[in-house]
Amino acid sequence: MTARIGVVTFPGSLDDRDTQRAIRVAGAEPVALWHKDKDLKQVDAVVLCGGFSYGDYLRAGAIARFSPVMDSVIDQAKAGLPVLGICNGFQILTEAHLLPGGMLGNDHLHFICRDQKLRVENADTAWTTDYTAGQEIHIPLKNMDGRYVADQRTLDELEAEGRVAFRYVDFNPNGSLNDIAGITNAAGNVVGLMPHPEHAVEPLIGTGRTDGLPFFTSILKKLVNA
């Protein structure tokens, strides 16, 4: 049976189609989910894609967190459903308290768009098993509110528990504390990151590499072997 991975579209989402394509390239079936619907259509995993949900009014992700679909995403994520938040999706996950900390405006106060080198710090989550710890990859990055922040106790817990999933290498593009590019929850089923792996799954787009594809093959293998 083909794994079914839902992709949520909010008003202002930009990368839902790219994310669906990445899922298809990996060999799974993408399922379109609408922000007003609580029905997740019995998907096996969910991706909250990038963009500017609700125009990023109030704070990035602050309004999307209260969309009807998020009630179901929150409940099922707490029950073990794999959830990946990319860029705006990461912001939504912090607003929904599925991941700790929060996102602020880039420290240089400008939108940034670049190919970004990352180091894989945790290759044991539902979304990262096709990587190896310490592996360096290149993933496109594009954001205005990408600066990850948290209090010192939360940072210490993330570091001590190995829950920093990805870290910026060579250049911190937004001032994120501890060079954090992505984190995971304690169970490893919820992952958020600022760069866009869906833009690096085919050699003719994005970085010209396929460094983002393992996100989607990782979850596919986990679902097939579950």
Coordinates of C-alpha atoms in Angstrom, one line a residue:
M1 CA 0.0 0.0 0.0
T2 CA 1.3 3.5 -0.9
A3 CA 2.0 5.8 2.0
R4 CA -0.2 8.9 2.0
I5 CA 1.3 12.1 3.1
G6 CA -0.9 15.2 3.7
V7 CA 0.2 18.7 2.7
V8 CA -1.8 21.5 4.4
T9 CA -2.6 24.6 2.4
F10 CA -3.3 27.8 4.3
P11 CA -4.2 31.2 2.8
G12 CA -0.8 32.5 1.8
S13 CA 0.9 29.1 1.4
L14 CA 3.5 29.2 -1.4
D15 CA 5.1 25.8 -1.5
D16 CA 2.3 23.3 -1.2
R17 CA 2.6 22.2 -4.9
D18 CA 6.4 21.9 -4.6
T19 CA 6.0 19.8 -1.4
Q20 CA 3.4 17.6 -3.1
R21 CA 5.8 17.0 -6.0
A22 CA 8.7 16.2 -3.6
I23 CA 6.5 13.6 -1.9
R24 CA 5.6 12.1 -5.3
V25 CA 9.2 12.0 -6.4
A26 CA 10.1 10.1 -3.2
G27 CA 7.4 7.5 -4.1
A28 CA 4.6 8.4 -1.7
E29 CA 1.1 9.8 -2.5
P30 CA 0.6 13.4 -1.7
V31 CA -2.9 14.3 -0.3
A32 CA -4.0 17.9 -0.4
L33 CA -5.5 19.2 3.0
W34 CA -7.3 22.5 3.4
H35 CA -6.9 24.7 6.4
K36 CA -10.7 24.9 7.1
D37 CA -11.1 21.1 7.3
K38 CA -10.6 19.0 10.4
D39 CA -10.5 15.8 8.4
L40 CA -7.0 14.7 7.8
K41 CA -8.3 12.0 5.3
Q42 CA -6.5 9.2 7.1
V43 CA -3.1 10.3 6.0
D44 CA 0.0 8.6 7.4
A45 CA 2.0 11.8 7.9
V46 CA 1.5 15.6 7.5
V47 CA 3.7 18.4 6.1
L48 CA 3.0 22.0 7.0
C49 CA 4.6 23.8 4.0
G50 CA 6.3 27.1 3.6
G51 CA 4.8 30.5 2.7
F52 CA 3.2 33.4 4.5
S53 CA 0.0 31.9 6.1
Y54 CA -2.5 34.7 6.7
G55 CA 0.1 37.2 5.5
D56 CA 2.2 36.6 8.7
Y57 CA -0.1 39.1 10.5
L58 CA 0.5 39.3 14.3
R59 CA 3.4 36.9 14.1
A60 CA 4.4 34.3 11.5
G61 CA 2.2 31.2 12.0
A62 CA 0.2 32.8 14.9
I63 CA -3.1 32.8 13.0
A64 CA -2.6 29.5 11.2
R65 CA -2.1 27.8 14.5
F66 CA -5.9 28.3 15.1
S67 CA -7.1 27.0 11.8
P68 CA -9.5 24.1 12.2
V69 CA -7.1 21.6 10.6
M70 CA -4.5 22.3 13.3
D71 CA -6.8 20.9 16.0
S72 CA -6.5 17.5 14.3
V73 CA -2.8 17.9 13.5
I74 CA -2.1 18.8 17.2
D75 CA -4.1 15.9 18.5
Q76 CA -2.7 13.3 16.1
A77 CA 0.9 14.6 16.5
K78 CA 0.7 14.1 20.2
A79 CA -0.6 10.5 19.5
G80 CA 2.5 9.9 17.2
L81 CA 1.5 11.1 13.7
P82 CA 4.7 12.2 11.9
V83 CA 4.6 15.9 11.2
L84 CA 7.1 18.0 9.3
G85 CA 7.0 21.8 9.4
I86 CA 9.0 23.6 6.7
C87 CA 9.8 27.4 7.2
N88 CA 6.3 28.8 7.8
G89 CA 5.3 25.3 8.9
F90 CA 8.1 25.4 11.5
Q91 CA 6.8 28.7 12.7
I92 CA 3.3 27.2 13.0
L93 CA 4.6 24.2 15.0
T94 CA 6.2 26.6 17.6
E95 CA 3.0 28.6 17.8
A96 CA 1.0 25.4 18.3
H97 CA 3.5 24.4 21.0
L98 CA 4.3 21.1 19.2
L99 CA 7.9 22.4 19.2
P100 CA 9.5 24.7 21.8
G101 CA 10.8 28.2 21.3
G102 CA 9.7 30.7 18.7
M103 CA 10.7 32.5 15.5
L104 CA 11.6 36.2 15.3
G105 CA 12.6 38.5 12.4
N106 CA 16.0 38.0 10.9
D107 CA 18.7 39.9 12.9
H108 CA 19.7 41.8 9.8
L109 CA 16.0 42.8 9.2
H110 CA 16.0 41.7 5.6
F111 CA 14.4 38.8 3.7
I112 CA 17.0 36.3 2.7
C113 CA 17.1 33.7 -0.1
R114 CA 20.2 31.6 -0.6
D115 CA 21.6 28.1 -0.8
Q116 CA 22.4 27.1 2.8
K117 CA 24.8 24.6 4.1
L118 CA 23.5 22.6 7.1
R119 CA 24.9 19.9 9.3
V120 CA 22.6 17.0 10.2
E121 CA 22.7 16.7 14.0
N122 CA 20.0 14.1 14.6
A123 CA 19.5 11.3 12.1
D124 CA 17.1 9.3 14.3
T125 CA 13.8 11.2 13.7
A126 CA 11.0 10.0 11.5
W127 CA 12.1 12.5 8.9
T128 CA 15.9 12.1 9.0
T129 CA 16.9 8.4 9.0
D130 CA 18.2 8.5 5.4
Y131 CA 20.8 11.0 6.6
T132 CA 23.8 10.3 8.8
A133 CA 24.7 12.3 11.9
G134 CA 27.4 14.9 11.0
Q135 CA 26.5 14.9 7.3
E136 CA 26.7 18.3 5.6
I137 CA 24.0 19.1 3.0
H138 CA 22.9 22.1 0.9
I139 CA 19.3 23.2 1.1
P140 CA 17.6 26.4 -0.2
L141 CA 16.6 28.9 2.4
K142 CA 14.2 31.8 2.1
N143 CA 12.7 33.6 5.0
M144 CA 12.0 36.9 6.8
D145 CA 11.3 35.6 10.2
G146 CA 13.8 32.8 10.5
R147 CA 15.6 33.6 13.8
Y148 CA 15.1 30.7 16.2
V149 CA 15.0 31.8 19.8
A150 CA 14.3 30.1 23.2
D151 CA 15.1 30.7 26.8
Q152 CA 18.4 29.2 28.1
R153 CA 16.7 26.3 29.8
T154 CA 15.0 25.2 26.6
L155 CA 18.2 25.6 24.6
D156 CA 20.1 23.5 27.2
E157 CA 17.4 20.8 27.1
L158 CA 17.4 20.7 23.3
E159 CA 21.2 20.3 23.2
A160 CA 21.4 17.8 26.1
E161 CA 18.6 15.6 24.6
G162 CA 20.0 15.7 21.0
R163 CA 16.9 17.5 19.8
V164 CA 18.7 20.0 17.5
A165 CA 18.1 18.2 14.2
F166 CA 19.9 20.7 11.9
R167 CA 22.5 23.4 12.4
Y168 CA 23.7 26.2 10.1
V169 CA 27.3 25.7 8.9
D170 CA 29.8 28.4 7.9
F171 CA 27.2 31.2 8.0
N172 CA 24.2 31.9 10.3
P173 CA 21.7 33.5 7.9
N174 CA 19.3 34.9 10.5
G175 CA 20.8 35.1 13.9
S176 CA 19.3 31.8 15.2
L177 CA 20.5 31.0 18.7
N178 CA 23.1 28.1 18.7
D179 CA 23.0 28.2 14.9
I180 CA 19.8 26.1 15.1
A181 CA 18.2 25.5 11.7
G182 CA 15.8 22.7 12.8
I183 CA 14.6 20.9 15.9
T184 CA 12.6 17.8 16.9
N185 CA 10.2 16.9 19.7
A186 CA 11.3 14.4 22.3
A187 CA 9.4 11.5 20.5
G188 CA 11.1 12.3 17.1
N189 CA 7.9 12.4 15.1
V190 CA 7.6 16.2 14.9
V191 CA 10.4 18.0 13.1
G192 CA 10.6 21.7 12.1
L193 CA 13.3 23.4 10.0
M194 CA 13.6 26.8 8.2
P195 CA 15.3 25.7 4.9
H196 CA 13.2 24.1 2.2
P197 CA 14.1 20.5 1.4
E198 CA 11.2 20.3 -1.2
H199 CA 13.3 22.6 -3.4
A200 CA 16.2 20.2 -3.5
V201 CA 14.8 16.9 -4.7
E202 CA 15.7 17.0 -8.4
P203 CA 19.0 18.1 -10.0
L204 CA 17.4 20.6 -12.3
I205 CA 15.9 22.8 -9.6
G206 CA 17.0 24.5 -6.4
T207 CA 20.6 23.8 -5.5
G208 CA 21.1 21.4 -8.4
R209 CA 21.4 18.7 -5.9
T210 CA 19.0 16.2 -4.3
D211 CA 20.0 16.8 -0.6
G212 CA 16.4 17.4 0.4
L213 CA 15.0 14.2 -0.9
P214 CA 16.0 12.1 2.1
F215 CA 13.4 13.9 4.2
F216 CA 10.7 12.3 2.1
T217 CA 12.4 8.9 1.6
S218 CA 13.0 8.7 5.4
I219 CA 9.4 9.1 6.3
L220 CA 8.3 6.8 3.5
K221 CA 10.6 4.0 4.8
K222 CA 9.4 4.5 8.3
L223 CA 5.8 4.2 7.3
V224 CA 6.4 1.2 5.1
N225 CA 8.3 -0.5 7.9
A226 CA 6.0 0.5 10.7

